[in-house]
Coordinates of C-alpha atoms in Angstrom, one line a residue:
X42 CA 5.7 91.8 -32.9
X43 CA 9.4 91.5 -32.4
X44 CA 10.8 92.1 -36.5
X45 CA 14.0 93.0 -37.4
X46 CA 13.1 97.2 -37.7
X47 CA 11.6 96.4 -33.2
X48 CA 14.2 93.6 -32.9
X49 CA 15.7 96.6 -30.5
X50 CA 12.6 96.3 -28.3
X51 CA 13.4 93.2 -27.2
X52 CA 16.5 91.8 -24.7
X53 CA 15.5 88.8 -23.8
X54 CA 13.1 85.6 -24.5
X55 CA 11.6 87.0 -21.5
X56 CA 9.8 90.1 -23.3
X57 CA 8.4 87.8 -25.4
X58 CA 4.2 89.7 -26.2
X59 CA 2.6 86.6 -24.3
X60 CA 4.0 87.5 -21.6
X61 CA 3.3 91.0 -22.0
X62 CA 0.0 90.4 -22.4
X63 CA -2.6 90.1 -19.5
X64 CA -5.9 89.1 -21.5
X65 CA -7.7 86.2 -22.7
X66 CA -7.1 86.2 -25.9
X67 CA -5.7 82.2 -26.9
X68 CA -2.0 81.6 -26.0
X69 CA -2.6 77.5 -26.7
X70 CA -4.7 75.8 -27.4
X71 CA -4.2 71.9 -27.4
X72 CA -6.5 69.6 -29.4
X73 CA -6.6 65.8 -29.1
X74 CA -8.5 63.3 -31.0
X75 CA -10.0 61.6 -27.5
X76 CA -11.3 64.9 -25.3
X77 CA -12.1 68.7 -25.4
X78 CA -9.5 71.1 -26.6
X79 CA -8.1 73.0 -23.7
X80 CA -7.0 76.0 -24.4
X81 CA -4.6 78.6 -22.1
X82 CA -5.3 82.6 -21.9
X83 CA -2.3 84.3 -22.1
X84 CA -3.0 85.5 -18.9
X85 CA -3.8 82.3 -17.5
X86 CA -0.6 81.1 -19.4
X87 CA 1.9 84.4 -17.5
X88 CA 0.1 83.0 -14.3
X89 CA 1.2 79.4 -14.8
X90 CA 4.2 80.1 -16.3
X91 CA 5.1 81.9 -13.1
X92 CA 3.9 79.8 -10.4
X93 CA 6.2 76.8 -12.2
X94 CA 9.1 79.3 -12.2
X95 CA 8.4 79.3 -8.1
X96 CA 8.0 75.6 -8.2
X97 CA 11.5 75.0 -8.9
X98 CA 12.9 77.5 -7.1
X99 CA 11.5 75.7 -4.4
X100 CA 13.4 72.6 -4.8
X101 CA 16.6 74.1 -4.8
X102 CA 17.0 75.0 -9.0
X103 CA 18.8 78.5 -9.7
X104 CA 19.5 80.9 -12.3
X105 CA 21.9 79.4 -15.2
X106 CA 21.0 75.6 -13.5
X107 CA 20.5 73.3 -16.9
X108 CA 17.0 71.5 -16.5
X109 CA 16.9 68.8 -18.4
X110 CA 12.6 68.1 -19.6
X111 CA 11.5 64.5 -20.2
X112 CA 7.7 64.7 -20.6
X113 CA 5.3 63.2 -22.8
X114 CA 4.5 65.9 -25.2
X115 CA 1.8 68.2 -23.1
X116 CA 0.9 71.3 -21.7
X117 CA 3.6 70.7 -18.6
X118 CA 6.6 70.4 -20.1
X119 CA 5.5 73.5 -22.2
X120 CA 4.8 75.3 -18.6
X121 CA 8.2 73.9 -16.9
X122 CA 10.3 75.1 -20.7
X123 CA 9.0 78.8 -19.8
X124 CA 9.3 78.5 -16.0
X125 CA 12.7 77.5 -16.4
X126 CA 13.2 80.1 -18.4
X127 CA 11.4 82.8 -15.9
X128 CA 13.3 81.3 -13.6
X129 CA 16.5 82.2 -15.6
X130 CA 17.4 78.7 -15.9
X131 CA 18.7 76.5 -18.8
X132 CA 15.8 74.5 -19.9
X133 CA 16.1 71.5 -22.3
X134 CA 13.5 69.5 -24.3
X135 CA 14.5 65.6 -25.0
X136 CA 12.7 63.0 -25.9
X137 CA 11.1 61.1 -23.2
X138 CA 11.4 56.9 -23.3
X139 CA 9.2 55.5 -26.5
X140 CA 9.2 51.9 -28.1
X141 CA 11.5 53.6 -31.0
X142 CA 14.2 53.6 -28.2
X143 CA 16.5 50.8 -26.8
X144 CA 15.8 51.2 -22.6
X145 CA 19.1 50.9 -22.1
X146 CA 21.0 53.0 -24.8
X147 CA 18.8 55.9 -23.9
X148 CA 18.9 55.5 -20.5
X149 CA 22.5 55.6 -20.6
X150 CA 22.5 58.6 -22.4
X151 CA 21.1 60.5 -20.6
X152 CA 23.2 59.7 -17.5
X153 CA 26.1 60.5 -19.6
X154 CA 24.5 64.0 -20.9
X155 CA 24.1 64.1 -16.7
X156 CA 27.4 63.8 -15.7
X157 CA 29.1 66.0 -19.3
X158 CA 26.3 69.1 -18.7
X159 CA 26.2 69.1 -15.1
X160 CA 22.5 68.8 -15.6
X161 CA 20.9 70.0 -12.0
X162 CA 17.7 68.3 -12.1
X163 CA 15.4 66.4 -14.6
X164 CA 11.3 66.8 -15.2
X165 CA 9.4 63.9 -16.4
X166 CA 6.5 62.4 -15.5
X167 CA 5.1 60.7 -11.8
X168 CA 5.6 56.8 -14.2
X169 CA 9.0 57.8 -15.8
X170 CA 10.6 59.4 -12.4
X171 CA 11.2 55.9 -10.1
X172 CA 13.2 54.4 -13.3
X173 CA 15.1 57.4 -14.2
X174 CA 16.5 58.1 -10.6
X175 CA 17.7 54.7 -10.7
X176 CA 20.5 55.9 -13.7
X177 CA 20.6 59.7 -13.0
X178 CA 23.1 61.1 -10.6
X179 CA 21.2 64.3 -10.2
X180 CA 17.8 65.0 -8.7
X181 CA 14.8 64.0 -11.1
X182 CA 10.8 65.2 -10.4
X183 CA 7.7 63.8 -10.8
X184 CA 5.0 66.3 -11.4
X185 CA 3.6 66.4 -8.5
X186 CA 6.5 67.0 -6.3
X187 CA 6.2 70.3 -8.0
X188 CA 3.6 72.7 -6.4
X189 CA 2.2 74.9 -8.8
X190 CA 1.2 76.6 -5.9
X191 CA 4.5 77.7 -4.5
X192 CA 5.3 81.2 -3.1
X193 CA 6.5 83.9 -5.2
X194 CA 10.4 84.3 -4.9
X195 CA 11.0 86.9 -6.1
X196 CA 11.9 88.4 -9.7
X197 CA 15.6 86.9 -10.8
X198 CA 17.8 89.4 -11.8
X199 CA 16.5 89.5 -16.1
X200 CA 19.8 87.3 -18.0
X201 CA 22.1 89.4 -20.1
X202 CA 21.2 89.4 -23.7
X203 CA 24.2 87.2 -24.9
X204 CA 23.6 84.5 -22.3
X205 CA 22.5 80.9 -22.9
X206 CA 19.1 81.3 -23.0
X207 CA 18.2 77.1 -23.8
X208 CA 20.0 73.8 -25.6
X209 CA 18.6 71.8 -28.2
X210 CA 20.9 68.6 -27.9
X211 CA 20.9 67.1 -31.1
X212 CA 18.6 63.8 -31.9
X213 CA 20.6 59.8 -32.2
X214 CA 20.3 56.6 -31.3
X215 CA 23.3 56.4 -29.1
X216 CA 24.5 59.5 -27.6
X217 CA 22.5 62.9 -27.2
X218 CA 25.3 64.4 -25.4
X219 CA 25.9 67.3 -27.8
X220 CA 24.0 70.8 -26.6
X221 CA 23.5 73.6 -29.3
X222 CA 23.9 76.4 -26.1
X223 CA 21.5 79.1 -28.1
X224 CA 21.7 82.8 -26.7
X225 CA 18.6 85.3 -25.9
X226 CA 20.4 87.5 -28.7
X227 CA 20.5 84.7 -31.3
X228 CA 16.6 83.3 -30.6
X229 CA 15.1 86.9 -31.0
X230 CA 17.4 87.4 -34.1
X231 CA 16.3 84.1 -36.1
X232 CA 12.9 85.7 -34.5
X233 CA 13.1 88.9 -35.6
X234 CA 14.0 87.6 -39.9
X235 CA 12.5 85.0 -39.9
X236 CA 9.3 86.1 -39.1
X237 CA 9.7 88.7 -41.5
X238 CA 11.0 86.5 -44.2
X239 CA 6.9 84.9 -43.6
X240 CA 5.5 88.5 -43.7
X241 CA 4.0 87.3 -40.3
X242 CA 1.1 88.9 -39.2
X243 CA -1.3 89.1 -36.0
X244 CA -3.7 86.9 -37.9
X245 CA -1.7 84.4 -38.4
X246 CA -2.3 80.9 -36.3
X247 CA 0.7 78.3 -35.8
X248 CA -0.7 74.3 -35.8
X249 CA 1.9 71.9 -34.8
X250 CA 2.2 68.2 -33.9
X251 CA 6.5 68.5 -33.7
X252 CA 8.5 67.3 -31.3
X253 CA 9.3 70.1 -29.1
X254 CA 12.3 68.1 -28.8
X255 CA 13.4 68.7 -32.3
X256 CA 14.6 72.2 -34.0
X257 CA 11.7 72.1 -35.9
X258 CA 9.4 72.0 -33.2
X259 CA 11.1 73.9 -30.6
X260 CA 11.8 77.3 -32.8
X261 CA 8.8 77.0 -35.4
X262 CA 5.9 75.7 -33.5
X263 CA 6.3 76.5 -30.3
X264 CA 8.7 80.1 -29.5
X265 CA 7.5 81.9 -33.0
X266 CA 3.9 82.2 -31.9
X267 CA 4.7 82.5 -27.4
X268 CA 7.1 84.9 -29.0
X269 CA 5.2 86.9 -31.2
X270 CA 1.5 86.5 -29.2
X271 CA 0.0 84.1 -32.3
X272 CA -1.8 81.6 -31.0
X273 CA -0.5 78.3 -30.6
X274 CA -2.5 75.2 -31.8
X275 CA -0.6 72.0 -30.4
X276 CA -1.4 68.3 -30.0
X277 CA 1.0 65.2 -29.2
X278 CA 2.9 64.0 -32.5
X279 CA 2.1 60.7 -31.2
X280 CA -1.7 62.1 -31.2
X281 CA -1.1 62.9 -34.6
X282 CA 0.8 59.9 -36.5
X283 CA -2.2 57.3 -35.2
X284 CA -4.6 60.5 -36.4
X285 CA -3.6 62.0 -38.9
X286 CA -6.4 63.8 -39.8
X287 CA -6.9 65.7 -36.8
X288 CA -4.2 68.3 -38.6
X289 CA -6.7 69.1 -40.9
X290 CA -8.8 69.3 -38.5
X291 CA -7.5 71.0 -36.5
X292 CA -6.6 74.0 -39.8
X293 CA -10.0 73.6 -40.1
X294 CA -11.3 74.7 -36.7
X295 CA -8.6 76.9 -35.8
X296 CA -8.3 78.9 -39.3
X297 CA -4.7 78.0 -39.5
X298 CA -2.3 79.7 -41.4
X299 CA 1.5 78.2 -40.6
X300 CA 2.5 75.4 -40.2
X301 CA 5.9 73.3 -40.4
X302 CA 6.9 69.4 -41.5
X303 CA 8.9 67.2 -41.7
X304 CA 8.9 65.6 -45.4
X305 CA 7.6 62.0 -44.6
X306 CA 4.7 63.9 -43.1
X307 CA 3.4 64.7 -46.6
X308 CA 3.5 61.3 -47.9
X309 CA 1.9 60.0 -43.8
X310 CA -1.1 62.4 -44.7
X311 CA -1.5 61.6 -48.7
X312 CA -1.4 57.9 -47.5
X313 CA -3.1 57.2 -44.5
X314 CA -5.6 60.5 -43.9
X315 CA -9.0 58.4 -45.1
X316 CA -11.5 60.7 -47.3
X317 CA -14.7 61.0 -44.6
X318 CA -12.4 62.4 -42.0
X319 CA -11.1 64.6 -44.3
X320 CA -14.1 65.6 -45.9
X321 CA -15.5 69.2 -45.5
X322 CA -12.1 70.2 -43.8
X323 CA -11.4 73.6 -45.1
X324 CA -7.5 74.5 -45.8
X325 CA -7.9 77.4 -47.3
X326 CA -7.0 79.4 -45.1
X327 CA -2.9 78.4 -44.9
X328 CA -0.6 80.4 -46.3
X329 CA 2.3 78.1 -46.0
X330 CA 2.9 74.2 -45.4
X331 CA 6.9 74.4 -44.7
X332 CA 8.5 71.6 -45.5
X333 CA 12.0 71.7 -43.9
X334 CA 14.4 68.8 -41.9
X335 CA 15.3 65.9 -44.6
X336 CA 15.9 66.2 -48.3
X337 CA 12.7 67.1 -50.0
X338 CA 11.5 65.7 -51.8
X339 CA 9.2 66.1 -55.3
X340 CA 6.9 63.7 -55.6
X341 CA 5.9 64.6 -51.9
X342 CA 4.7 67.3 -52.0
X343 CA 2.9 66.3 -55.6
X344 CA 1.0 63.6 -52.9
X345 CA 0.1 66.0 -50.7
X346 CA -1.6 68.7 -53.1
X347 CA -3.3 66.0 -55.5
X348 CA -4.4 64.2 -51.9
X349 CA -6.0 67.3 -50.7
X350 CA -6.2 70.3 -53.5
X351 CA -10.5 69.4 -52.8
X352 CA -9.9 70.6 -49.4
X353 CA -7.9 73.9 -50.5
X354 CA -4.7 72.8 -50.6
X355 CA -3.1 74.9 -53.3
X356 CA 0.5 74.7 -54.7
X357 CA 1.6 78.1 -53.5
X358 CA 0.5 77.1 -49.8
X359 CA 3.8 74.8 -50.7
X360 CA 7.2 76.3 -49.0
X361 CA 10.2 75.1 -48.6
X362 CA 13.3 75.7 -45.5
X363 CA 16.4 74.7 -44.4
X364 CA 16.9 74.4 -41.5
X365 CA 19.3 73.6 -38.4
X366 CA 20.0 74.0 -34.7
X367 CA 23.4 75.8 -34.8
X368 CA 21.5 78.6 -36.7
X369 CA 18.9 78.0 -33.7
X370 CA 16.2 77.5 -36.3
X371 CA 15.9 78.8 -40.1
X372 CA 18.7 79.1 -43.0
X373 CA 17.1 79.4 -46.0
X374 CA 13.0 79.8 -47.0
X375 CA 11.6 80.0 -50.3
X376 CA 9.3 82.9 -50.2
X377 CA 5.8 83.4 -49.2
X378 CA 3.1 83.2 -52.6
X379 CA 4.9 81.0 -54.7
X380 CA 5.7 77.5 -55.0
X381 CA 9.7 76.0 -53.9
X382 CA 11.4 76.5 -57.6
X383 CA 12.3 72.6 -59.0
X384 CA 15.9 72.5 -60.4
X385 CA 16.0 69.8 -63.6
X386 CA 19.5 68.8 -63.5
X387 CA 21.8 65.4 -64.9
X388 CA 22.1 63.1 -62.0
X389 CA 24.5 61.0 -63.8
X390 CA 26.8 64.4 -64.4
X391 CA 26.0 65.5 -60.5
X392 CA 27.3 61.9 -59.9
X393 CA 30.0 61.7 -61.3
X394 CA 31.5 65.5 -62.1
X395 CA 29.3 66.8 -58.9
X396 CA 27.8 69.1 -61.1
X397 CA 24.4 70.3 -61.3
X398 CA 23.8 70.8 -64.8
X399 CA 20.5 72.0 -65.9
X400 CA 18.5 70.3 -68.3
X401 CA 14.9 70.5 -70.6
X402 CA 12.1 70.0 -67.3
X403 CA 10.6 67.7 -69.9
X404 CA 13.8 65.7 -70.9
X405 CA 12.8 62.4 -69.4
X406 CA 16.4 61.7 -68.6
X407 CA 16.1 65.2 -66.2
X408 CA 16.4 65.0 -61.8
X409 CA 14.3 67.5 -60.1
X410 CA 15.8 69.4 -57.0
X411 CA 13.7 71.3 -54.8
X412 CA 14.6 74.7 -54.0
X413 CA 15.4 75.5 -50.1
X414 CA 15.0 78.8 -51.0
X415 CA 17.6 82.6 -50.9
X416 CA 19.2 82.4 -47.0
X417 CA 16.9 84.7 -44.7
X418 CA 18.3 87.8 -43.2
X419 CA 21.3 88.2 -41.1
X420 CA 22.7 84.8 -43.0
X421 CA 25.4 84.0 -45.3
X422 CA 25.6 80.8 -47.1
X423 CA 28.2 79.6 -49.1
X424 CA 29.4 75.8 -50.6
X425 CA 33.2 74.9 -50.5
X426 CA 35.2 72.5 -51.8
X427 CA 37.4 69.3 -49.6
X428 CA 39.8 72.2 -48.9
X429 CA 37.8 74.4 -48.0
X430 CA 37.9 77.1 -50.8
X431 CA 34.1 78.6 -52.0
X432 CA 32.6 77.1 -55.1
X433 CA 31.2 78.4 -57.8
X434 CA 27.4 78.4 -58.4
X435 CA 26.1 74.8 -59.3
X436 CA 29.0 73.5 -58.0
X437 CA 28.4 70.9 -55.3
X438 CA 30.1 71.0 -51.7
X439 CA 29.9 71.1 -48.4
X440 CA 27.7 73.9 -46.6
X441 CA 28.4 76.3 -44.5
X442 CA 27.1 79.4 -42.8
X443 CA 27.4 82.4 -41.4
X444 CA 25.0 84.5 -39.1
X445 CA 23.9 86.3 -36.3
X446 CA 21.7 83.2 -35.3
X447 CA 24.5 80.7 -34.7
X448 CA 25.3 79.3 -31.6
X449 CA 27.4 80.1 -28.7
X450 CA 28.7 76.6 -28.6
X451 CA 28.5 72.8 -28.2
X452 CA 27.3 73.3 -23.5
X453 CA 30.4 72.2 -21.6
X454 CA 32.2 70.5 -24.5
X455 CA 35.5 71.7 -25.3
X456 CA 36.2 69.5 -27.7
X457 CA 33.4 70.0 -29.8
X458 CA 35.0 73.6 -32.1
X459 CA 32.0 74.6 -34.0
X460 CA 33.2 76.7 -36.3
X461 CA 36.5 77.4 -39.0
X462 CA 39.0 79.6 -37.7
X463 CA 37.3 82.2 -40.0
X464 CA 34.1 82.6 -38.1
X465 CA 32.0 80.0 -40.1
X466 CA 29.9 77.3 -39.3
X467 CA 30.3 74.4 -41.3
X468 CA 27.4 72.4 -41.5
X469 CA 28.6 68.8 -42.8
X470 CA 25.0 68.8 -45.7
X471 CA 26.2 69.1 -49.3
X472 CA 24.7 71.2 -51.4
X473 CA 25.5 73.5 -54.0
X474 CA 23.3 77.0 -54.8
X475 CA 22.1 78.6 -58.4
X476 CA 20.2 81.6 -59.0
X477 CA 20.6 82.6 -55.4
X478 CA 18.1 79.9 -53.7
X479 CA 19.7 77.1 -51.6
X480 CA 19.3 73.0 -53.1
X481 CA 20.0 70.5 -50.4
X482 CA 21.1 67.1 -51.4
X483 CA 22.6 65.5 -48.0
X484 CA 24.9 64.8 -45.3
X485 CA 28.9 64.3 -45.8
X486 CA 29.0 61.8 -43.5
X487 CA 26.5 60.1 -45.5
X488 CA 28.2 59.9 -48.5
X489 CA 28.5 56.8 -50.4
X490 CA 31.1 56.8 -52.9
X491 CA 30.9 54.1 -55.0
X492 CA 33.4 53.3 -58.2
X493 CA 34.1 57.3 -58.0
X494 CA 30.2 58.3 -58.1
X495 CA 28.9 60.4 -55.4
X496 CA 25.6 58.9 -54.5
X497 CA 23.3 60.6 -52.4
X498 CA 21.8 57.9 -49.3
X499 CA 18.7 59.2 -49.4
X500 CA 18.4 59.2 -54.0
X501 CA 18.5 54.8 -53.0
X502 CA 16.0 55.3 -50.3
X503 CA 13.3 57.3 -52.3
X504 CA 13.4 54.7 -55.2
X505 CA 13.2 51.9 -52.8
X506 CA 10.5 52.7 -51.0
X507 CA 8.8 52.6 -54.4
X508 CA 9.5 49.2 -55.1
X509 CA 5.9 47.1 -54.1
X510 CA 5.9 45.1 -51.4
X511 CA 8.9 47.4 -49.2
X512 CA 7.2 49.2 -46.2
X513 CA 7.4 52.8 -47.6
X514 CA 10.0 55.2 -45.6
X515 CA 11.2 52.2 -43.8
X516 CA 14.2 51.2 -46.3
X517 CA 17.9 52.7 -45.4
X518 CA 20.6 52.9 -47.8
X519 CA 24.8 53.1 -46.7
X520 CA 27.8 52.1 -47.8
X521 CA 30.3 49.7 -47.1
X522 CA 33.8 49.6 -47.2
X523 CA 35.5 47.0 -50.1
X524 CA 39.3 47.7 -49.8
X525 CA 39.7 44.2 -52.4
X526 CA 37.5 46.3 -55.0
X527 CA 39.2 50.0 -53.1
X528 CA 35.5 51.3 -53.3
X529 CA 32.3 51.3 -51.3
X530 CA 30.1 48.8 -52.0
X531 CA 26.2 50.0 -51.8
X532 CA 24.0 47.9 -49.5
X533 CA 19.8 48.2 -49.1
X534 CA 18.1 47.5 -45.8
X535 CA 14.2 47.4 -46.5
X536 CA 11.2 47.0 -43.8
X537 CA 8.6 44.5 -46.2
X538 CA 5.7 42.0 -44.4
X539 CA 6.2 39.5 -47.3
X540 CA 7.2 36.1 -45.4
X541 CA 8.0 34.0 -47.7
X542 CA 11.3 33.4 -48.8
X543 CA 10.0 33.7 -52.8
X544 CA 7.8 36.8 -52.2
X545 CA 11.1 38.3 -50.4
X546 CA 13.1 37.3 -53.3
X547 CA 11.6 38.7 -56.0
X548 CA 11.4 42.2 -54.4
X549 CA 15.2 41.7 -54.0
X550 CA 15.6 41.6 -57.4
X551 CA 12.8 44.3 -58.0
X552 CA 14.9 46.4 -55.5
X553 CA 18.4 46.0 -57.5
X554 CA 16.5 46.4 -60.3
X555 CA 14.6 49.7 -60.0
X556 CA 17.7 51.2 -58.8
X557 CA 20.1 50.1 -61.2
X558 CA 17.4 51.5 -64.2
X559 CA 17.1 54.7 -62.2
X560 CA 20.5 56.0 -60.6
X561 CA 22.9 53.6 -62.7
X562 CA 24.2 51.9 -59.9
X563 CA 24.6 48.7 -58.5
X564 CA 23.2 47.3 -55.1
X565 CA 25.8 44.5 -54.3
X566 CA 23.5 43.7 -50.7
X567 CA 20.2 43.8 -50.5
X568 CA 18.5 42.5 -46.8
X569 CA 15.0 42.5 -46.4
X570 CA 13.8 42.5 -42.4
X571 CA 10.0 42.4 -41.0
X572 CA 8.8 45.5 -39.1
X573 CA 10.2 47.5 -36.9
X574 CA 13.4 46.4 -37.6
X575 CA 15.2 49.2 -38.4
X576 CA 16.0 51.4 -35.6
X577 CA 15.5 55.4 -35.7
X578 CA 16.6 58.9 -33.5
X579 CA 14.5 60.1 -31.1
X580 CA 13.9 62.7 -34.0
X581 CA 12.6 59.9 -36.0
X582 CA 15.0 59.8 -38.8
X583 CA 16.2 56.9 -39.9
X584 CA 19.6 56.0 -38.4
X585 CA 21.8 55.4 -41.1
X586 CA 25.3 54.7 -38.9
X587 CA 23.0 52.2 -36.3
X588 CA 21.4 50.6 -38.9
X589 CA 24.5 49.6 -41.0
X590 CA 25.9 48.0 -37.6
X591 CA 23.2 46.6 -36.7
X592 CA 23.0 45.0 -40.6
X593 CA 26.8 43.5 -40.0
X594 CA 25.9 42.0 -36.6
X595 CA 23.3 40.4 -38.3
X596 CA 24.7 39.5 -41.4
X597 CA 28.2 39.4 -40.5
X598 CA 28.8 40.9 -44.0
X599 CA 30.7 44.7 -44.5

């Protein structure tokens, strides 16, 4: 297996264990709620991806061509990605159009991506291909147009380890053009260091429903197991959202040991998995559920643990990682085998002075922050003030990282320079370090400065989501500049099923009271809306900037 010790035996991603082996051990098991599982052996995976590479060559694609894969997530999207890699092309997973995305914005973003990045081809479904062809300047191929029995085209020259292997595209609602370019060497460095951190073993089994166009799904829930030759039990994210018990059924049936989840998934499982659907299912085989990609909340872990303790979930299974596409994936990871550390701090001190002052855990005023763990091997992290100077422990600032698995750059975007002059990458995230472990608070661009206090929207949203009548997980907070007051005012938009004006007035008052009580700040604007009002990014996160603009148009405030 790939580890820091064996790193020298791997030159490119084509040295993956799954491609090296010629046997019938499972590479992928694709499960669904409405049909039997499909098992793909290592032998079949290698043969199918080779055939896919040949079919891509047949339609005119060549090494170093950028190939966008915009499928609904299934086995074909996986074969397309690895087929492009085997050809020497540069694949990039992309979301397909769903009801969450505005069709005009999506099509415009795809067209802009094709123009800026010089996309050679888009691979998509037969149903979606005609619509894309009308908008894109590059060839678009549906599944039926690729002949997977195409004759072998010979073996292209192996890529240089420093060459770009693939792109991860940043998510958003108005632009998807920022391609994070990752070299073969950077990805292998990440997988080696992260595997050692996880104490990865040949008996591990990864289970995932995560979208492959997001770094958590692409690296942890896709490339890591296939590179390491571990069985990957995969399902559609759309299927999982509708049938969240499918995850626990897969863990039980295949004795899975590793699973990565965004924070909201812990709440979704705890609230939506019916008792009768999880009865008799065991999660005792699990070594780690890893929470990453959002500010991690202790109450989410608590709900998940309480709900699934009867199924064998233990506190020491709940790990945390701070991750980002620009570092390939993981920046930090809590050590396996122990719960993530909790830091009890003075919330008011954090807001007013940017210092995470410790408080006794029993103090009723203490805020609990969840550690993301120490940096993984090969990755260094420091906290910087607004002038770029390093800060001492427990002082909040921008997180900066330096590693051997950082991006090469943003693909064909010379206007975007990701590195500071000293070679460190400025993440745009804010947090602090305590006792060698990293605590992430939020994004710098989302920070609300209200009357001299630094307010983190995620903290406000967590309070609002607990208010009766608010659709949990469907609230957004943001700042609204007020020139007269010389500060930012706080606005909250929350979805509710309450229809009458009286009901909504009660909920609005409850939101203001809850935020004032818990955060000691005042919410100026509360806007209650119906279901599906809020805009999300392609990776499923609430899009604060886009929702602020929608609120402004609708209310003419701000």
